[in-house]
Structures are given as structure tokens and as C-alpha cells.
Amino acid sequence: MKVIAEVTKTGSESGAAIIRRFTKRVQSTKALIKVRQERYFTRKMSKLKLKRRALVSMDKRKSYEHLKKLGKIPEKVEGSHGRR
């Protein structure tokens, strides 16, 4: 993606004014919005990966419940809110 946002100095314009005009010009092209959208883009997971993830979580939950029944994992104490 190529965006041209060119600003030239007119008369006795200060450097700050040129930078201000340049940023306005870049914002008007909406180039930054597009770049930020593409920066954090993640693909959708395939059906196979979703199924495998579900199976792993089901297996972990099952083993956790089993250990909880055996008494190897203490049950949560009422009123405890974790780290504070």
C-alpha cells in the first residue's frame, strides 16, 4: 500500500506548522487506520485446530475433576478472591 502525503513549505511557514499540516494530510488519507488493522490481523483457526483445542480442554477438565474427587486438589475456600 503506497500513500503519498506530500507537503511543501509556503512562504515563512514554521516547521511546526508544516508537521501539523502533514499529520492532518496523513490522517485524511486514512492510511494509519488501514495499517493498524493489518498489523493485528489474525487468521481464523481451521475446524481441525478448533476440534483439537476442544479435545485438549475436555481432557484437562476430566483429569482435573478426577484429581479433585481423589482429594489431591483442595476445593476453593469461600471468600477467597485470589491475589490481592
PDB file of N, CA and C in Angstrom:
ATOM      1  N   MET A   1       0.848  -1.164   0.000  1.00  0.00           N
ATOM      2  CA  MET A   1       0.000   0.000   0.000  1.00  0.00           C
ATOM      3  C   MET A   1       0.899   1.234   0.000  1.00  0.00           C
ATOM      4  N   LYS A   2       0.722   2.069  -0.997  1.00  0.00           N
ATOM      5  CA  LYS A   2       1.539   3.259  -1.116  1.00  0.00           C
ATOM      6  C   LYS A   2       0.644   4.480  -1.005  1.00  0.00           C
ATOM      7  N   VAL A   3       0.980   5.351  -0.059  1.00  0.00           N
ATOM      8  CA  VAL A   3       0.211   6.571   0.147  1.00  0.00           C
ATOM      9  C   VAL A   3       1.159   7.745   0.025  1.00  0.00           C
ATOM     10  N   ILE A   4       0.771   8.716  -0.783  1.00  0.00           N
ATOM     11  CA  ILE A   4       1.598   9.897  -0.947  1.00  0.00           C
ATOM     12  C   ILE A   4       0.923  11.045  -0.220  1.00  0.00           C
ATOM     13  N   ALA A   5       1.603  11.559   0.794  1.00  0.00           N
ATOM     14  CA  ALA A   5       1.112  12.712   1.542  1.00  0.00           C
ATOM     15  C   ALA A   5       2.233  13.738   1.536  1.00  0.00           C
ATOM     16  N   GLU A   6       2.258  14.550   0.501  1.00  0.00           N
ATOM     17  CA  GLU A   6       3.352  15.494   0.325  1.00  0.00           C
ATOM     18  C   GLU A   6       2.918  16.886   0.761  1.00  0.00           C
ATOM     19  N   VAL A   7       3.803  17.561   1.498  1.00  0.00           N
ATOM     20  CA  VAL A   7       3.532  18.918   1.969  1.00  0.00           C
ATOM     21  C   VAL A   7       4.757  19.763   1.662  1.00  0.00           C
ATOM     22  N   THR A   8       4.555  20.932   1.058  1.00  0.00           N
ATOM     23  CA  THR A   8       5.671  21.828   0.766  1.00  0.00           C
ATOM     24  C   THR A   8       5.536  23.097   1.589  1.00  0.00           C
ATOM     25  N   LYS A   9       6.661  23.676   1.899  1.00  0.00           N
ATOM     26  CA  LYS A   9       6.689  24.887   2.716  1.00  0.00           C
ATOM     27  C   LYS A   9       6.215  26.078   1.878  1.00  0.00           C
ATOM     28  N   THR A  10       5.321  26.858   2.460  1.00  0.00           N
ATOM     29  CA  THR A  10       4.813  28.032   1.749  1.00  0.00           C
ATOM     30  C   THR A  10       5.229  29.287   2.509  1.00  0.00           C
ATOM     31  N   GLY A  11       6.006  30.127   1.866  1.00  0.00           N
ATOM     32  CA  GLY A  11       6.412  31.399   2.471  1.00  0.00           C
ATOM     33  C   GLY A  11       7.258  31.215   3.713  1.00  0.00           C
ATOM     34  N   SER A  12       6.883  31.916   4.765  1.00  0.00           N
ATOM     35  CA  SER A  12       7.656  31.872   6.013  1.00  0.00           C
ATOM     36  C   SER A  12       6.965  30.984   7.038  1.00  0.00           C
ATOM     37  N   GLU A  13       6.544  29.810   6.596  1.00  0.00           N
ATOM     38  CA  GLU A  13       5.829  28.869   7.474  1.00  0.00           C
ATOM     39  C   GLU A  13       6.822  28.172   8.407  1.00  0.00           C
ATOM     40  N   SER A  14       6.432  28.003   9.657  1.00  0.00           N
ATOM     41  CA  SER A  14       7.329  27.368  10.626  1.00  0.00           C
ATOM     42  C   SER A  14       7.345  25.853  10.422  1.00  0.00           C
ATOM     43  N   GLY A  15       8.355  25.230  11.001  1.00  0.00           N
ATOM     44  CA  GLY A  15       8.477  23.772  10.904  1.00  0.00           C
ATOM     45  C   GLY A  15       7.327  23.063  11.586  1.00  0.00           C
ATOM     46  N   ALA A  16       6.876  23.611  12.715  1.00  0.00           N
ATOM     47  CA  ALA A  16       5.760  23.003  13.443  1.00  0.00           C
ATOM     48  C   ALA A  16       4.481  23.033  12.609  1.00  0.00           C
ATOM     49  N   ALA A  17       4.287  24.118  11.878  1.00  0.00           N
ATOM     50  CA  ALA A  17       3.088  24.236  11.043  1.00  0.00           C
ATOM     51  C   ALA A  17       3.122  23.223   9.901  1.00  0.00           C
ATOM     52  N   ILE A  18       4.308  23.000   9.351  1.00  0.00           N
ATOM     53  CA  ILE A  18       4.447  22.021   8.267  1.00  0.00           C
ATOM     54  C   ILE A  18       4.133  20.621   8.793  1.00  0.00           C
ATOM     55  N   ILE A  19       4.677  20.296   9.958  1.00  0.00           N
ATOM     56  CA  ILE A  19       4.421  18.977  10.548  1.00  0.00           C
ATOM     57  C   ILE A  19       2.937  18.813  10.843  1.00  0.00           C
ATOM     58  N   ARG A  20       2.296  19.866  11.349  1.00  0.00           N
ATOM     59  CA  ARG A  20       0.865  19.814  11.649  1.00  0.00           C
ATOM     60  C   ARG A  20       0.052  19.551  10.373  1.00  0.00           C
ATOM     61  N   ARG A  21       0.406  20.269   9.284  1.00  0.00           N
ATOM     62  CA  ARG A  21      -0.304  20.048   8.018  1.00  0.00           C
ATOM     63  C   ARG A  21      -0.073  18.639   7.486  1.00  0.00           C
ATOM     64  N   PHE A  22       1.154  18.150   7.646  1.00  0.00           N
ATOM     65  CA  PHE A  22       1.469  16.797   7.182  1.00  0.00           C
ATOM     66  C   PHE A  22       0.652  15.754   7.940  1.00  0.00           C
ATOM     67  N   THR A  23       0.586  15.881   9.262  1.00  0.00           N
ATOM     68  CA  THR A  23      -0.182  14.901  10.040  1.00  0.00           C
ATOM     69  C   THR A  23      -1.657  14.956   9.674  1.00  0.00           C
ATOM     70  N   LYS A  24      -2.182  16.144   9.433  1.00  0.00           N
ATOM     71  CA  LYS A  24      -3.584  16.266   9.001  1.00  0.00           C
ATOM     72  C   LYS A  24      -3.789  15.566   7.661  1.00  0.00           C
ATOM     73  N   ARG A  25      -2.837  15.741   6.746  1.00  0.00           N
ATOM     74  CA  ARG A  25      -2.943  15.132   5.419  1.00  0.00           C
ATOM     75  C   ARG A  25      -2.902  13.611   5.522  1.00  0.00           C
ATOM     76  N   VAL A  26      -2.013  13.089   6.368  1.00  0.00           N
ATOM     77  CA  VAL A  26      -1.907  11.636   6.541  1.00  0.00           C
ATOM     78  C   VAL A  26      -3.190  11.091   7.158  1.00  0.00           C
ATOM     79  N   GLN A  27      -3.738  11.794   8.147  1.00  0.00           N
ATOM     80  CA  GLN A  27      -4.974  11.343   8.783  1.00  0.00           C
ATOM     81  C   GLN A  27      -6.137  11.355   7.804  1.00  0.00           C
ATOM     82  N   SER A  28      -6.150  12.318   6.892  1.00  0.00           N
ATOM     83  CA  SER A  28      -7.254  12.390   5.933  1.00  0.00           C
ATOM     84  C   SER A  28      -7.210  11.245   4.921  1.00  0.00           C
ATOM     85  N   THR A  29      -6.026  10.676   4.666  1.00  0.00           N
ATOM     86  CA  THR A  29      -5.938   9.552   3.733  1.00  0.00           C
ATOM     87  C   THR A  29      -6.355   8.235   4.384  1.00  0.00           C
ATOM     88  N   LYS A  30      -6.478   8.221   5.699  1.00  0.00           N
ATOM     89  CA  LYS A  30      -6.862   7.037   6.477  1.00  0.00           C
ATOM     90  C   LYS A  30      -5.870   5.889   6.302  1.00  0.00           C
ATOM     91  N   ALA A  31      -4.629   6.237   6.015  1.00  0.00           N
ATOM     92  CA  ALA A  31      -3.598   5.221   5.824  1.00  0.00           C
ATOM     93  C   ALA A  31      -3.236   4.563   7.143  1.00  0.00           C
ATOM     94  N   LEU A  32      -3.178   5.351   8.218  1.00  0.00           N
ATOM     95  CA  LEU A  32      -2.798   4.792   9.517  1.00  0.00           C
ATOM     96  C   LEU A  32      -3.828   3.792  10.012  1.00  0.00           C
ATOM     97  N   ILE A  33      -5.093   4.073   9.771  1.00  0.00           N
ATOM     98  CA  ILE A  33      -6.152   3.151  10.201  1.00  0.00           C
ATOM     99  C   ILE A  33      -5.984   1.808   9.504  1.00  0.00           C
ATOM    100  N   LYS A  34      -5.708   1.841   8.204  1.00  0.00           N
ATOM    101  CA  LYS A  34      -5.530   0.602   7.445  1.00  0.00           C
ATOM    102  C   LYS A  34      -4.317  -0.181   7.934  1.00  0.00           C
ATOM    103  N   VAL A  35      -3.228   0.523   8.220  1.00  0.00           N
ATOM    104  CA  VAL A  35      -2.007  -0.139   8.685  1.00  0.00           C
ATOM    105  C   VAL A  35      -2.249  -0.797  10.031  1.00  0.00           C
ATOM    106  N   ARG A  36      -2.955  -0.108  10.932  1.00  0.00           N
ATOM    107  CA  ARG A  36      -3.222  -0.670  12.255  1.00  0.00           C
ATOM    108  C   ARG A  36      -4.142  -1.880  12.162  1.00  0.00           C
ATOM    109  N   GLN A  37      -5.087  -1.853  11.228  1.00  0.00           N
ATOM    110  CA  GLN A  37      -5.969  -3.008  11.053  1.00  0.00           C
ATOM    111  C   GLN A  37      -5.179  -4.219  10.588  1.00  0.00           C
ATOM    112  N   GLU A  38      -4.261  -4.017   9.663  1.00  0.00           N
ATOM    113  CA  GLU A  38      -3.471  -5.126   9.136  1.00  0.00           C
ATOM    114  C   GLU A  38      -2.446  -5.618  10.144  1.00  0.00           C
ATOM    115  N   ARG A  39      -2.015  -4.751  11.046  1.00  0.00           N
ATOM    116  CA  ARG A  39      -0.961  -5.106  11.991  1.00  0.00           C
ATOM    117  C   ARG A  39      -1.400  -6.213  12.934  1.00  0.00           C
ATOM    118  N   TYR A  40      -2.624  -6.170  13.400  1.00  0.00           N
ATOM    119  CA  TYR A  40      -3.097  -7.137  14.384  1.00  0.00           C
ATOM    120  C   TYR A  40      -4.031  -8.182  13.774  1.00  0.00           C
ATOM    121  N   PHE A  41      -3.975  -8.368  12.482  1.00  0.00           N
ATOM    122  CA  PHE A  41      -4.833  -9.340  11.813  1.00  0.00           C
ATOM    123  C   PHE A  41      -4.390 -10.751  12.166  1.00  0.00           C
ATOM    124  N   THR A  42      -5.344 -11.579  12.538  1.00  0.00           N
ATOM    125  CA  THR A  42      -5.056 -12.994  12.777  1.00  0.00           C
ATOM    126  C   THR A  42      -6.044 -13.827  11.975  1.00  0.00           C
ATOM    127  N   ARG A  43      -5.545 -14.883  11.410  1.00  0.00           N
ATOM    128  CA  ARG A  43      -6.401 -15.758  10.617  1.00  0.00           C
ATOM    129  C   ARG A  43      -7.339 -16.530  11.515  1.00  0.00           C
ATOM    130  N   LYS A  44      -8.473 -16.946  10.943  1.00  0.00           N
ATOM    131  CA  LYS A  44      -9.385 -17.814  11.675  1.00  0.00           C
ATOM    132  C   LYS A  44      -8.744 -19.189  11.797  1.00  0.00           C
ATOM    133  N   MET A  45      -9.003 -19.854  12.927  1.00  0.00           N
ATOM    134  CA  MET A  45      -8.461 -21.194  13.099  1.00  0.00           C
ATOM    135  C   MET A  45      -9.286 -22.177  12.273  1.00  0.00           C
ATOM    136  N   SER A  46      -8.614 -23.185  11.758  1.00  0.00           N
ATOM    137  CA  SER A  46      -9.300 -24.187  10.959  1.00  0.00           C
ATOM    138  C   SER A  46     -10.178 -25.053  11.857  1.00  0.00           C
ATOM    139  N   LYS A  47     -11.106 -25.758  11.254  1.00  0.00           N
ATOM    140  CA  LYS A  47     -12.011 -26.623  12.017  1.00  0.00           C
ATOM    141  C   LYS A  47     -11.233 -27.693  12.778  1.00  0.00           C
ATOM    142  N   LEU A  48     -10.199 -28.223  12.142  1.00  0.00           N
ATOM    143  CA  LEU A  48      -9.396 -29.265  12.777  1.00  0.00           C
ATOM    144  C   LEU A  48      -8.706 -28.742  14.037  1.00  0.00           C
ATOM    145  N   LYS A  49      -8.142 -27.535  13.951  1.00  0.00           N
ATOM    146  CA  LYS A  49      -7.474 -26.961  15.123  1.00  0.00           C
ATOM    147  C   LYS A  49      -8.481 -26.670  16.231  1.00  0.00           C
ATOM    148  N   LEU A  50      -9.671 -26.189  15.861  1.00  0.00           N
ATOM    149  CA  LEU A  50     -10.706 -25.927  16.866  1.00  0.00           C
ATOM    150  C   LEU A  50     -11.100 -27.215  17.582  1.00  0.00           C
ATOM    151  N   LYS A  51     -11.263 -28.288  16.815  1.00  0.00           N
ATOM    152  CA  LYS A  51     -11.633 -29.575  17.408  1.00  0.00           C
ATOM    153  C   LYS A  51     -10.534 -30.081  18.337  1.00  0.00           C
ATOM    154  N   ARG A  52      -9.286 -29.971  17.886  1.00  0.00           N
ATOM    155  CA  ARG A  52      -8.174 -30.440  18.717  1.00  0.00           C
ATOM    156  C   ARG A  52      -8.069 -29.637  20.010  1.00  0.00           C
ATOM    157  N   ARG A  53      -8.270 -28.332  19.910  1.00  0.00           N
ATOM    158  CA  ARG A  53      -8.230 -27.494  21.108  1.00  0.00           C
ATOM    159  C   ARG A  53      -9.347 -27.884  22.074  1.00  0.00           C
ATOM    160  N   ALA A  54     -10.531 -28.159  21.540  1.00  0.00           N
ATOM    161  CA  ALA A  54     -11.655 -28.566  22.379  1.00  0.00           C
ATOM    162  C   ALA A  54     -11.362 -29.897  23.061  1.00  0.00           C
ATOM    163  N   LEU A  55     -10.772 -30.833  22.321  1.00  0.00           N
ATOM    164  CA  LEU A  55     -10.447 -32.134  22.904  1.00  0.00           C
ATOM    165  C   LEU A  55      -9.418 -32.006  24.023  1.00  0.00           C
ATOM    166  N   VAL A  56      -8.431 -31.165  23.832  1.00  0.00           N
ATOM    167  CA  VAL A  56      -7.409 -30.967  24.857  1.00  0.00           C
ATOM    168  C   VAL A  56      -8.031 -30.375  26.109  1.00  0.00           C
ATOM    169  N   SER A  57      -8.891 -29.364  25.943  1.00  0.00           N
ATOM    170  CA  SER A  57      -9.501 -28.747  27.119  1.00  0.00           C
ATOM    171  C   SER A  57     -10.434 -29.723  27.823  1.00  0.00           C
ATOM    172  N   MET A  58     -11.143 -30.561  27.064  1.00  0.00           N
ATOM    173  CA  MET A  58     -12.013 -31.564  27.680  1.00  0.00           C
ATOM    174  C   MET A  58     -11.183 -32.568  28.477  1.00  0.00           C
ATOM    175  N   ASP A  59     -10.052 -32.974  27.915  1.00  0.00           N
ATOM    176  CA  ASP A  59      -9.177 -33.928  28.595  1.00  0.00           C
ATOM    177  C   ASP A  59      -8.615 -33.331  29.887  1.00  0.00           C
ATOM    178  N   LYS A  60      -8.178 -32.070  29.825  1.00  0.00           N
ATOM    179  CA  LYS A  60      -7.654 -31.411  31.021  1.00  0.00           C
ATOM    180  C   LYS A  60      -8.731 -31.285  32.089  1.00  0.00           C
ATOM    181  N   ARG A  61      -9.946 -30.911  31.678  1.00  0.00           N
ATOM    182  CA  ARG A  61     -11.047 -30.770  32.628  1.00  0.00           C
ATOM    183  C   ARG A  61     -11.358 -32.105  33.300  1.00  0.00           C
ATOM    184  N   LYS A  62     -11.342 -33.177  32.493  1.00  0.00           N
ATOM    185  CA  LYS A  62     -11.641 -34.513  33.013  1.00  0.00           C
ATOM    186  C   LYS A  62     -10.596 -34.938  34.047  1.00  0.00           C
ATOM    187  N   SER A  63      -9.309 -34.715  33.736  1.00  0.00           N
ATOM    188  CA  SER A  63      -8.261 -35.107  34.677  1.00  0.00           C
ATOM    189  C   SER A  63      -8.308 -34.237  35.935  1.00  0.00           C
ATOM    190  N   TYR A  64      -8.662 -32.966  35.804  1.00  0.00           N
ATOM    191  CA  TYR A  64      -8.783 -32.077  36.957  1.00  0.00           C
ATOM    192  C   TYR A  64      -9.907 -32.549  37.874  1.00  0.00           C
ATOM    193  N   GLU A  65     -11.054 -32.883  37.283  1.00  0.00           N
ATOM    194  CA  GLU A  65     -12.185 -33.370  38.084  1.00  0.00           C
ATOM    195  C   GLU A  65     -11.824 -34.675  38.793  1.00  0.00           C
ATOM    196  N   HIS A  66     -11.080 -35.533  38.109  1.00  0.00           N
ATOM    197  CA  HIS A  66     -10.662 -36.804  38.703  1.00  0.00           C
ATOM    198  C   HIS A  66      -9.769 -36.556  39.925  1.00  0.00           C
ATOM    199  N   LEU A  67      -8.789 -35.660  39.780  1.00  0.00           N
ATOM    200  CA  LEU A  67      -7.902 -35.340  40.898  1.00  0.00           C
ATOM    201  C   LEU A  67      -8.670 -34.662  42.033  1.00  0.00           C
ATOM    202  N   LYS A  68      -9.666 -33.878  41.677  1.00  0.00           N
ATOM    203  CA  LYS A  68     -10.476 -33.201  42.689  1.00  0.00           C
ATOM    204  C   LYS A  68     -11.276 -34.223  43.497  1.00  0.00           C
ATOM    205  N   LYS A  69     -11.809 -35.245  42.817  1.00  0.00           N
ATOM    206  CA  LYS A  69     -12.565 -36.299  43.503  1.00  0.00           C
ATOM    207  C   LYS A  69     -11.668 -37.093  44.443  1.00  0.00           C
ATOM    208  N   LEU A  70     -10.414 -37.305  44.034  1.00  0.00           N
ATOM    209  CA  LEU A  70      -9.480 -38.053  44.868  1.00  0.00           C
ATOM    210  C   LEU A  70      -8.995 -37.228  46.060  1.00  0.00           C
ATOM    211  N   GLY A  71      -9.252 -35.929  46.035  1.00  0.00           N
ATOM    212  CA  GLY A  71      -8.842 -35.067  47.135  1.00  0.00           C
ATOM    213  C   GLY A  71      -7.436 -34.539  46.999  1.00  0.00           C
ATOM    214  N   LYS A  72      -6.862 -34.645  45.833  1.00  0.00           N
ATOM    215  CA  LYS A  72      -5.498 -34.163  45.624  1.00  0.00           C
ATOM    216  C   LYS A  72      -5.464 -32.671  45.311  1.00  0.00           C
ATOM    217  N   ILE A  73      -6.621 -32.116  44.953  1.00  0.00           N
ATOM    218  CA  ILE A  73      -6.725 -30.683  44.693  1.00  0.00           C
ATOM    219  C   ILE A  73      -7.714 -30.119  45.704  1.00  0.00           C
ATOM    220  N   PRO A  74      -7.283 -29.166  46.535  1.00  0.00           N
ATOM    221  CA  PRO A  74      -8.213 -28.616  47.532  1.00  0.00           C
ATOM    222  C   PRO A  74      -9.299 -27.787  46.855  1.00  0.00           C
ATOM    223  N   GLU A  75     -10.507 -27.861  47.405  1.00  0.00           N
ATOM    224  CA  GLU A  75     -11.598 -27.062  46.857  1.00  0.00           C
ATOM    225  C   GLU A  75     -11.397 -25.615  47.261  1.00  0.00           C
ATOM    226  N   LYS A  76     -11.964 -24.709  46.492  1.00  0.00           N
ATOM    227  CA  LYS A  76     -11.785 -23.285  46.750  1.00  0.00           C
ATOM    228  C   LYS A  76     -12.443 -22.899  48.064  1.00  0.00           C
ATOM    229  N   VAL A  77     -11.764 -22.043  48.818  1.00  0.00           N
ATOM    230  CA  VAL A  77     -12.276 -21.571  50.098  1.00  0.00           C
ATOM    231  C   VAL A  77     -13.209 -20.401  49.831  1.00  0.00           C
ATOM    232  N   GLU A  78     -14.365 -20.395  50.479  1.00  0.00           N
ATOM    233  CA  GLU A  78     -15.341 -19.326  50.299  1.00  0.00           C
ATOM    234  C   GLU A  78     -14.755 -18.008  50.797  1.00  0.00           C
ATOM    235  N   GLY A  79     -14.920 -16.956  50.036  1.00  0.00           N
ATOM    236  CA  GLY A  79     -14.425 -15.644  50.440  1.00  0.00           C
ATOM    237  C   GLY A  79     -13.023 -15.350  49.945  1.00  0.00           C
ATOM    238  N   SER A  80     -12.367 -16.307  49.358  1.00  0.00           N
ATOM    239  CA  SER A  80     -11.028 -16.089  48.836  1.00  0.00           C
ATOM    240  C   SER A  80     -11.140 -15.533  47.421  1.00  0.00           C
ATOM    241  N   HIS A  81     -10.441 -14.446  47.158  1.00  0.00           N
ATOM    242  CA  HIS A  81     -10.519 -13.804  45.845  1.00  0.00           C
ATOM    243  C   HIS A  81      -9.193 -13.842  45.109  1.00  0.00           C
ATOM    244  N   GLY A  82      -8.382 -14.805  45.397  1.00  0.00           N
ATOM    245  CA  GLY A  82      -7.112 -14.911  44.691  1.00  0.00           C
ATOM    246  C   GLY A  82      -6.107 -13.902  45.200  1.00  0.00           C
ATOM    247  N   ARG A  83      -5.318 -13.346  44.294  1.00  0.00           N
ATOM    248  CA  ARG A  83      -4.266 -12.404  44.678  1.00  0.00           C
ATOM    249  C   ARG A  83      -4.852 -11.020  44.891  1.00  0.00           C
ATOM    250  N   ARG A  84      -4.531 -10.417  45.988  1.00  0.00           N
ATOM    251  CA  ARG A  84      -4.937  -9.033  46.257  1.00  0.00           C
ATOM    252  C   ARG A  84      -3.891  -8.356  47.068  1.00  0.00           C
TER     253      ARG A  84
END
